[in-house]
Amino acid sequence: MLKIKQIELIEINLPLVHFFETSFGRTYERRILLVRVIDETGAEGWGEATCGETPSYCEEWTDSAWAAVEKILAPMVIGKEVESAGQIWDVMKRVRGNRMAKASIETACWDLEAKKINVPLWKHLGGENREIACGVSIGIQDSIEQLFGKIQTELDAGYRRIKIKIAPHWDYDVIRQVREKFGDILLMGDANSAYTLDDVELFKRMDAFGLMMFEQPLAHDDMLDHARLQKEIKTPICLDESVRSPEDARKALEIGAGKIINVKLGRVGGHAQAKQIEEICRAANIPIWCGGMLESGIGRAHNIAMSTLAGFTLPGDVSASKRYWHEDIIEPAVEVTRNGTIIAPESAGIGFEVKRERIDKLAVRKSEIS
Ligand code: OSB
Ligand code: MG
């Protein structure tokens, strides 16, 4: 039984160690929304809204998620009695979209529930692989030398696969030079929707580089053109932006829009939805991996827990705290082993201590809904 009594919403601003550039722009500082849920017994759980600062990756952004949680979703959830955290999604169901806002509350409820029964969240979710494989996502750089430097650093740290962001000014020649310099490392490119079907010939030429996958080459809301492109190229397409629900995953697989799916907790609306996608893909033999949204330690801890589910067979964009933050908001910081893995923690819930004092210091606004 779960009954949320109060929800605390906190915005913190946190500068990134290095700027992060995708085909839709550069980020220097994150505006992160944290959600703390408290139940009748005083137990708490933490979640994070993983949206960006602008509606570029998807429609949601910091201020839209703030309003959605504060004005609509928190009042919907507070005081409702449900069997378990797995049903929180249903309580918010009649609200369309706003999945990242929903996930911030939903994931916090899972943390709370796991803490109450004193089990690590990853076990509570049904995870099987305590040691998860990690890759890194490297943004578009100002020069190829900078990119080489970044890749070398991450390979030296033990990361198992390298993802580089690609865009029309930063694709074929960049990948060619990376292949020449680093040989047959596990390499992939994420376009964040920077291309159209006019670029089919370019993708065919890039087949020669033997990438693990092209992530979301075409429009953020498309599946049909992705299916067309996949028929023309050998390199597997991985969908990110286009898959927002278990239903989307089913349809994407049915029409052959891709051969791999990147699962992001925020994009799909939380752990219950992510678990459904994992089941659909596992049954269809479609490999999945955990995507990232430049999360603080709280979102990162949820990603680690999700990545322990059996279907997550490819290295995710789940990496060490220090790649993003001078000091994280959890303790200990997320660390990666020399083998490029993260070991999911054995303590209850997300398994990391939330640094409440640091959060209060970083907070730029707060709201308590009860
Ligand atoms: O497309 O996977 C993406 C970051 C922000 C928005 C979209 C994406 C990303 C990343 C970064 O690739 C992954 C990470 O290191 O958190
Ligand atoms: Mg992506």
Coordinates of C-alpha atoms and ligand atoms in Angstrom, one line a residue:
M1 CA 0.0 0.0 0.0
L2 CA 1.3 3.4 -0.9
K3 CA -0.2 6.8 -0.1
I4 CA 1.7 10.0 -0.9
K5 CA 1.1 12.8 1.6
Q6 CA 3.4 15.5 0.3
I7 CA 5.5 16.3 -2.7
E8 CA 8.5 18.7 -2.6
L9 CA 9.7 20.2 -5.8
I10 CA 13.2 21.7 -5.9
E11 CA 15.0 23.3 -8.8
I12 CA 18.8 23.3 -8.6
N13 CA 21.3 24.8 -11.1
L14 CA 24.4 22.9 -11.7
P15 CA 27.2 23.8 -14.1
L16 CA 28.6 20.9 -16.3
V17 CA 32.3 20.1 -16.1
H18 CA 32.4 20.4 -19.9
F19 CA 29.8 21.8 -22.2
F20 CA 27.7 19.2 -24.0
E21 CA 26.8 19.8 -27.7
T22 CA 24.2 17.9 -29.7
S23 CA 22.7 18.6 -33.1
F24 CA 20.2 20.9 -31.3
G25 CA 22.6 23.0 -29.3
R26 CA 25.0 23.4 -26.5
T27 CA 24.4 23.1 -22.7
Y28 CA 26.8 24.6 -20.1
E29 CA 24.6 24.5 -17.0
R30 CA 21.8 22.2 -16.1
R31 CA 18.5 23.4 -14.5
I32 CA 17.5 20.3 -12.8
L33 CA 14.1 19.5 -11.1
L34 CA 14.2 17.2 -8.1
V35 CA 11.1 15.6 -6.6
R36 CA 10.9 14.3 -3.1
V37 CA 7.8 12.3 -2.2
I38 CA 6.8 11.7 1.4
D39 CA 4.2 9.2 2.5
E40 CA 2.0 9.0 5.6
T41 CA 4.6 7.2 7.6
G42 CA 7.2 9.9 6.8
A43 CA 9.2 7.7 4.4
E44 CA 10.7 9.6 1.5
G45 CA 11.8 8.9 -2.1
W46 CA 13.7 10.9 -4.6
G47 CA 13.2 11.4 -8.4
E48 CA 14.5 13.7 -11.1
A49 CA 12.7 15.3 -14.1
T50 CA 15.2 14.6 -16.9
C51 CA 14.1 17.3 -19.3
G52 CA 16.4 19.8 -20.8
E53 CA 16.5 23.6 -20.3
T54 CA 14.7 24.2 -23.7
P55 CA 12.1 22.1 -25.5
S56 CA 14.7 20.7 -28.0
Y57 CA 15.1 17.0 -27.3
C58 CA 11.3 16.8 -26.7
E59 CA 8.5 19.2 -25.9
E60 CA 9.2 19.1 -22.2
W61 CA 11.6 21.5 -20.5
T62 CA 12.4 22.7 -17.0
D63 CA 9.6 25.2 -16.6
S64 CA 7.0 23.0 -18.3
A65 CA 7.9 20.1 -16.0
W66 CA 7.8 22.4 -13.0
A67 CA 4.3 23.5 -13.9
A68 CA 3.1 20.0 -14.7
V69 CA 4.3 18.6 -11.4
E70 CA 3.2 21.5 -9.3
K71 CA -0.2 22.3 -10.8
I72 CA -1.4 19.0 -12.2
L73 CA 0.4 15.8 -11.3
A74 CA 1.3 16.3 -7.7
P75 CA -2.3 17.2 -6.7
M76 CA -3.5 14.1 -8.6
V77 CA -1.1 11.7 -6.8
I78 CA -1.3 13.1 -3.3
G79 CA -3.8 11.4 -1.1
K80 CA -4.6 8.5 -3.6
E81 CA -4.1 5.1 -2.1
V82 CA -2.6 2.6 -4.5
E83 CA -1.3 -1.0 -4.1
S84 CA 2.2 -0.2 -5.2
A85 CA 4.5 2.2 -7.0
G86 CA 3.8 0.3 -10.2
Q87 CA 0.3 1.9 -10.2
I88 CA 1.4 5.5 -9.9
W89 CA 1.5 5.8 -13.7
D90 CA -2.2 4.9 -13.9
V91 CA -3.1 7.6 -11.4
M92 CA -1.6 10.2 -13.8
K93 CA -2.9 8.5 -16.9
R94 CA -5.5 11.0 -18.0
V95 CA -2.8 13.6 -18.4
R96 CA -1.4 13.5 -21.9
G97 CA 2.3 13.6 -22.6
N98 CA 4.4 15.3 -19.9
R99 CA 6.2 11.9 -19.4
M100 CA 9.3 13.4 -17.9
A101 CA 7.3 15.2 -15.3
K102 CA 5.3 12.0 -14.6
A103 CA 8.5 10.0 -14.3
S104 CA 10.0 12.4 -11.7
I105 CA 7.1 11.5 -9.4
E106 CA 6.8 7.9 -10.4
T107 CA 10.5 7.0 -10.0
A108 CA 10.5 8.8 -6.6
C109 CA 7.6 6.6 -5.5
W110 CA 9.6 3.4 -6.5
D111 CA 12.6 4.7 -4.4
L112 CA 10.3 5.3 -1.5
E113 CA 8.7 1.9 -1.8
A114 CA 12.0 0.1 -2.1
K115 CA 13.3 1.9 1.0
K116 CA 10.2 1.0 3.0
I117 CA 10.7 -2.7 2.3
N118 CA 14.4 -2.3 2.8
V119 CA 15.6 -3.6 -0.6
P120 CA 17.8 -2.0 -3.3
L121 CA 15.6 -0.5 -6.0
W122 CA 17.3 -2.6 -8.7
K123 CA 16.1 -5.8 -6.9
H124 CA 12.7 -4.4 -6.4
L125 CA 12.4 -3.7 -10.1
G126 CA 13.4 -7.3 -10.9
G127 CA 16.9 -6.6 -12.0
E128 CA 19.3 -9.5 -12.5
N129 CA 22.7 -8.1 -13.5
R130 CA 24.1 -6.2 -10.6
E131 CA 27.2 -5.2 -12.7
I132 CA 26.2 -3.0 -15.7
A133 CA 28.3 -2.2 -18.7
C134 CA 28.9 1.5 -19.4
G135 CA 29.6 3.6 -22.4
V136 CA 30.0 7.3 -22.8
S137 CA 28.3 9.9 -25.0
I138 CA 30.7 12.5 -26.3
G139 CA 29.2 15.8 -27.6
I140 CA 30.2 17.7 -30.8
Q141 CA 33.6 19.3 -30.2
D142 CA 35.2 22.4 -31.6
S143 CA 37.9 20.4 -33.3
I144 CA 38.8 16.8 -34.2
E145 CA 41.8 17.0 -31.9
Q146 CA 39.5 17.8 -29.0
L147 CA 37.4 14.8 -29.9
F148 CA 40.4 12.5 -30.1
G149 CA 41.5 13.7 -26.6
K150 CA 38.0 13.0 -25.2
I151 CA 37.8 9.6 -26.7
Q152 CA 41.3 8.6 -25.5
T153 CA 40.4 9.8 -21.9
E154 CA 37.3 7.6 -21.9
L155 CA 39.0 4.5 -23.4
D156 CA 41.7 4.9 -20.8
A157 CA 39.1 5.0 -18.1
G158 CA 37.8 1.7 -19.3
Y159 CA 34.5 2.6 -20.9
R160 CA 33.3 -0.1 -23.2
R161 CA 31.8 1.9 -26.1
I162 CA 32.0 5.3 -27.4
K163 CA 29.1 7.3 -28.7
I164 CA 29.7 10.5 -30.6
K165 CA 27.1 13.0 -31.5
I166 CA 26.8 13.6 -35.3
A167 CA 25.2 16.4 -37.4
P168 CA 25.6 17.4 -41.0
H169 CA 28.8 19.4 -40.3
W170 CA 30.2 16.7 -38.1
D171 CA 29.7 13.2 -39.6
Y172 CA 31.4 11.3 -42.3
D173 CA 34.9 12.8 -42.1
V174 CA 34.8 12.8 -38.3
I175 CA 33.8 9.1 -38.1
R176 CA 36.4 8.2 -40.7
Q177 CA 39.2 9.9 -38.7
V178 CA 38.0 8.3 -35.5
R179 CA 38.1 4.9 -37.1
E180 CA 41.6 5.6 -38.5
K181 CA 42.9 6.7 -35.1
F182 CA 41.2 4.2 -32.8
G183 CA 40.6 1.1 -35.0
D184 CA 37.7 -1.2 -34.3
I185 CA 36.5 0.2 -30.9
L186 CA 32.8 -0.1 -30.2
L187 CA 31.6 3.1 -31.8
M188 CA 28.2 4.6 -32.6
G189 CA 26.8 7.9 -33.8
D190 CA 23.8 9.8 -32.4
A191 CA 22.2 12.3 -34.7
N192 CA 19.3 13.5 -32.6
S193 CA 17.1 13.8 -35.6
A194 CA 19.5 15.9 -37.7
Y195 CA 18.8 14.1 -41.1
T196 CA 16.1 13.3 -43.5
L197 CA 15.6 10.7 -46.2
D198 CA 17.5 13.0 -48.6
D199 CA 20.6 11.7 -46.7
V200 CA 20.1 8.0 -47.6
E201 CA 23.2 8.0 -49.8
L202 CA 25.3 9.5 -47.0
F203 CA 24.1 6.8 -44.5
K204 CA 24.9 4.1 -47.1
R205 CA 28.5 5.4 -47.4
M206 CA 28.8 5.5 -43.6
D207 CA 27.9 1.8 -43.5
A208 CA 31.5 1.2 -44.4
F209 CA 32.6 2.3 -40.9
G210 CA 30.9 -0.6 -39.2
L211 CA 29.2 1.4 -36.5
M212 CA 27.3 -0.5 -33.8
M213 CA 24.3 1.7 -34.6
F214 CA 23.0 5.1 -35.8
E215 CA 20.9 6.6 -33.1
Q216 CA 17.8 8.5 -34.1
P217 CA 19.0 9.7 -37.5
L218 CA 15.5 11.1 -38.6
A219 CA 12.7 13.1 -37.2
H220 CA 11.9 12.9 -33.4
D221 CA 8.4 11.8 -34.0
D222 CA 8.9 9.6 -37.0
M223 CA 8.9 5.8 -37.4
L224 CA 8.0 5.3 -41.1
D225 CA 11.0 7.0 -42.6
H226 CA 13.3 5.2 -40.1
A227 CA 11.8 1.9 -41.4
R228 CA 12.6 3.1 -45.0
L229 CA 16.1 4.1 -44.1
Q230 CA 16.7 0.8 -42.2
K231 CA 15.8 -1.1 -45.4
E232 CA 18.5 0.8 -47.3
I233 CA 21.4 0.4 -44.8
K234 CA 23.2 -2.4 -43.0
T235 CA 24.1 -0.5 -39.8
P236 CA 21.4 -1.0 -37.2
I237 CA 19.2 2.0 -36.4
C238 CA 18.6 2.6 -32.7
L239 CA 15.5 4.7 -31.8
D240 CA 15.6 7.2 -29.0
E241 CA 13.3 10.2 -29.3
S242 CA 10.6 8.3 -31.3
V243 CA 9.8 5.7 -28.7
R244 CA 7.8 7.3 -25.9
S245 CA 5.8 4.3 -24.7
P246 CA 5.5 0.5 -24.8
E247 CA 3.0 1.0 -27.6
D248 CA 5.5 3.0 -29.6
A249 CA 8.1 0.2 -29.0
R250 CA 5.7 -2.4 -30.3
K251 CA 4.8 -0.4 -33.4
A252 CA 8.5 0.4 -34.1
L253 CA 9.4 -3.2 -34.0
E254 CA 6.4 -4.2 -36.1
I255 CA 7.3 -1.9 -39.0
G256 CA 11.1 -2.4 -38.7
A257 CA 11.9 1.2 -37.8
G258 CA 15.0 0.0 -36.0
K259 CA 16.8 -2.9 -34.5
I260 CA 17.8 -1.5 -31.2
I261 CA 16.0 0.8 -28.6
N262 CA 17.5 3.3 -26.2
V263 CA 15.3 3.4 -23.1
K264 CA 15.2 6.6 -21.1
L265 CA 13.2 6.6 -17.9
G266 CA 12.0 10.2 -18.4
R267 CA 11.1 9.9 -22.0
V268 CA 8.9 6.8 -21.4
G269 CA 7.3 8.0 -18.1
G270 CA 9.1 6.0 -15.4
H271 CA 10.0 2.6 -14.2
A272 CA 6.7 0.8 -14.9
Q273 CA 6.7 1.9 -18.5
A274 CA 10.4 1.1 -19.0
K275 CA 9.8 -2.4 -17.6
Q276 CA 7.1 -3.0 -20.1
I277 CA 9.4 -1.8 -23.0
E278 CA 12.1 -4.1 -21.6
E279 CA 9.6 -7.1 -21.7
I280 CA 8.5 -6.3 -25.2
C281 CA 12.0 -6.0 -26.6
R282 CA 13.3 -9.1 -24.7
A283 CA 10.5 -11.2 -26.1
A284 CA 11.3 -9.9 -29.6
N285 CA 15.1 -10.4 -29.2
I286 CA 15.7 -6.6 -29.6
P287 CA 18.6 -5.4 -27.6
I288 CA 18.1 -2.3 -25.5
W289 CA 20.3 0.0 -23.5
C290 CA 19.9 2.8 -21.0
G291 CA 20.1 6.3 -22.4
G292 CA 21.2 9.4 -20.4
M293 CA 20.0 13.0 -20.1
L294 CA 22.9 14.5 -18.3
E295 CA 21.3 13.5 -15.0
S296 CA 22.4 14.5 -11.5
G297 CA 23.2 11.6 -9.2
I298 CA 19.5 11.0 -8.4
G299 CA 18.4 10.4 -12.0
R300 CA 21.7 8.5 -12.6
A301 CA 20.9 6.2 -9.6
H302 CA 17.5 5.4 -11.2
N303 CA 19.2 4.7 -14.5
I304 CA 21.6 2.3 -12.8
A305 CA 18.7 0.4 -11.2
M306 CA 16.8 0.2 -14.5
S307 CA 19.9 -1.1 -16.3
T308 CA 20.1 -4.2 -14.2
L309 CA 17.0 -5.6 -16.0
A310 CA 17.9 -8.6 -18.1
G311 CA 17.0 -7.0 -21.5
F312 CA 19.6 -4.2 -21.1
T313 CA 22.3 -6.1 -22.9
L314 CA 24.3 -3.2 -24.5
P315 CA 26.4 -0.7 -22.7
G316 CA 24.4 2.4 -21.7
D317 CA 25.1 6.1 -21.5
V318 CA 25.4 5.6 -17.8
S319 CA 28.8 6.9 -16.6
A320 CA 30.6 8.3 -13.6
S321 CA 29.4 11.5 -11.8
K322 CA 32.8 13.2 -12.3
R323 CA 32.3 13.3 -16.1
Y324 CA 29.4 15.8 -15.5
W325 CA 29.8 17.4 -12.0
H326 CA 32.6 18.7 -9.9
E327 CA 30.5 17.5 -6.9
D328 CA 27.4 15.4 -7.3
I329 CA 24.3 15.7 -5.1
I330 CA 24.5 12.0 -3.9
E331 CA 27.1 10.2 -1.8
P332 CA 29.1 8.3 -2.8
A333 CA 29.4 9.7 -6.3
V334 CA 28.8 7.2 -9.1
E335 CA 32.0 5.5 -10.0
V336 CA 33.0 3.2 -12.8
T337 CA 35.3 0.2 -12.4
R338 CA 38.5 -0.3 -14.5
N339 CA 36.4 -2.7 -16.6
G340 CA 33.9 0.0 -17.6
T341 CA 31.1 -1.2 -15.3
I342 CA 29.0 0.2 -12.5
I343 CA 28.0 -2.1 -9.6
A344 CA 24.5 -1.4 -8.5
P345 CA 24.5 -0.6 -4.7
E346 CA 23.2 -3.0 -2.1
S347 CA 21.6 -0.5 0.2
A348 CA 17.9 0.2 0.1
G349 CA 16.1 2.3 -2.6
I350 CA 18.3 4.1 -5.1
G351 CA 21.2 3.1 -2.8
F352 CA 23.0 6.4 -2.6
E353 CA 22.7 9.1 0.1
V354 CA 21.0 12.3 -1.0
K355 CA 23.1 15.3 0.0
R356 CA 20.2 17.4 1.3
E357 CA 22.4 20.3 2.5
R358 CA 24.1 20.6 -0.8
I359 CA 20.7 20.5 -2.6
D360 CA 19.4 23.3 -0.4
K361 CA 22.5 25.3 -1.2
L362 CA 22.0 24.8 -4.9
A363 CA 18.3 25.4 -4.9
V364 CA 16.9 28.3 -6.8
R365 CA 13.2 27.6 -6.1
K366 CA 11.2 25.2 -4.0
S367 CA 7.5 24.3 -3.7
E368 CA 5.7 22.1 -1.3
I369 CA 2.5 20.5 -2.4
S370 CA 0.3 18.7 0.1
Ligands
OSB1 O1 20.2 11.9 -27.4 O2 21.0 10.6 -25.9 C1 20.7 11.7 -26.3 C2 21.9 14.3 -23.7 C3 20.9 15.2 -23.7 C4 19.8 15.0 -24.6 C5 19.8 13.9 -25.4 C6 20.8 12.9 -25.4 C7 21.9 13.2 -24.5 C8 23.1 12.3 -24.5 C9 23.9 12.4 -23.2 O3 23.5 11.6 -25.4 C10 23.9 11.1 -22.5 C11 24.5 11.3 -21.1 O4 25.7 11.3 -21.0 O5 23.8 11.6 -20.1
MG2 MG 20.0 10.0 -28.3

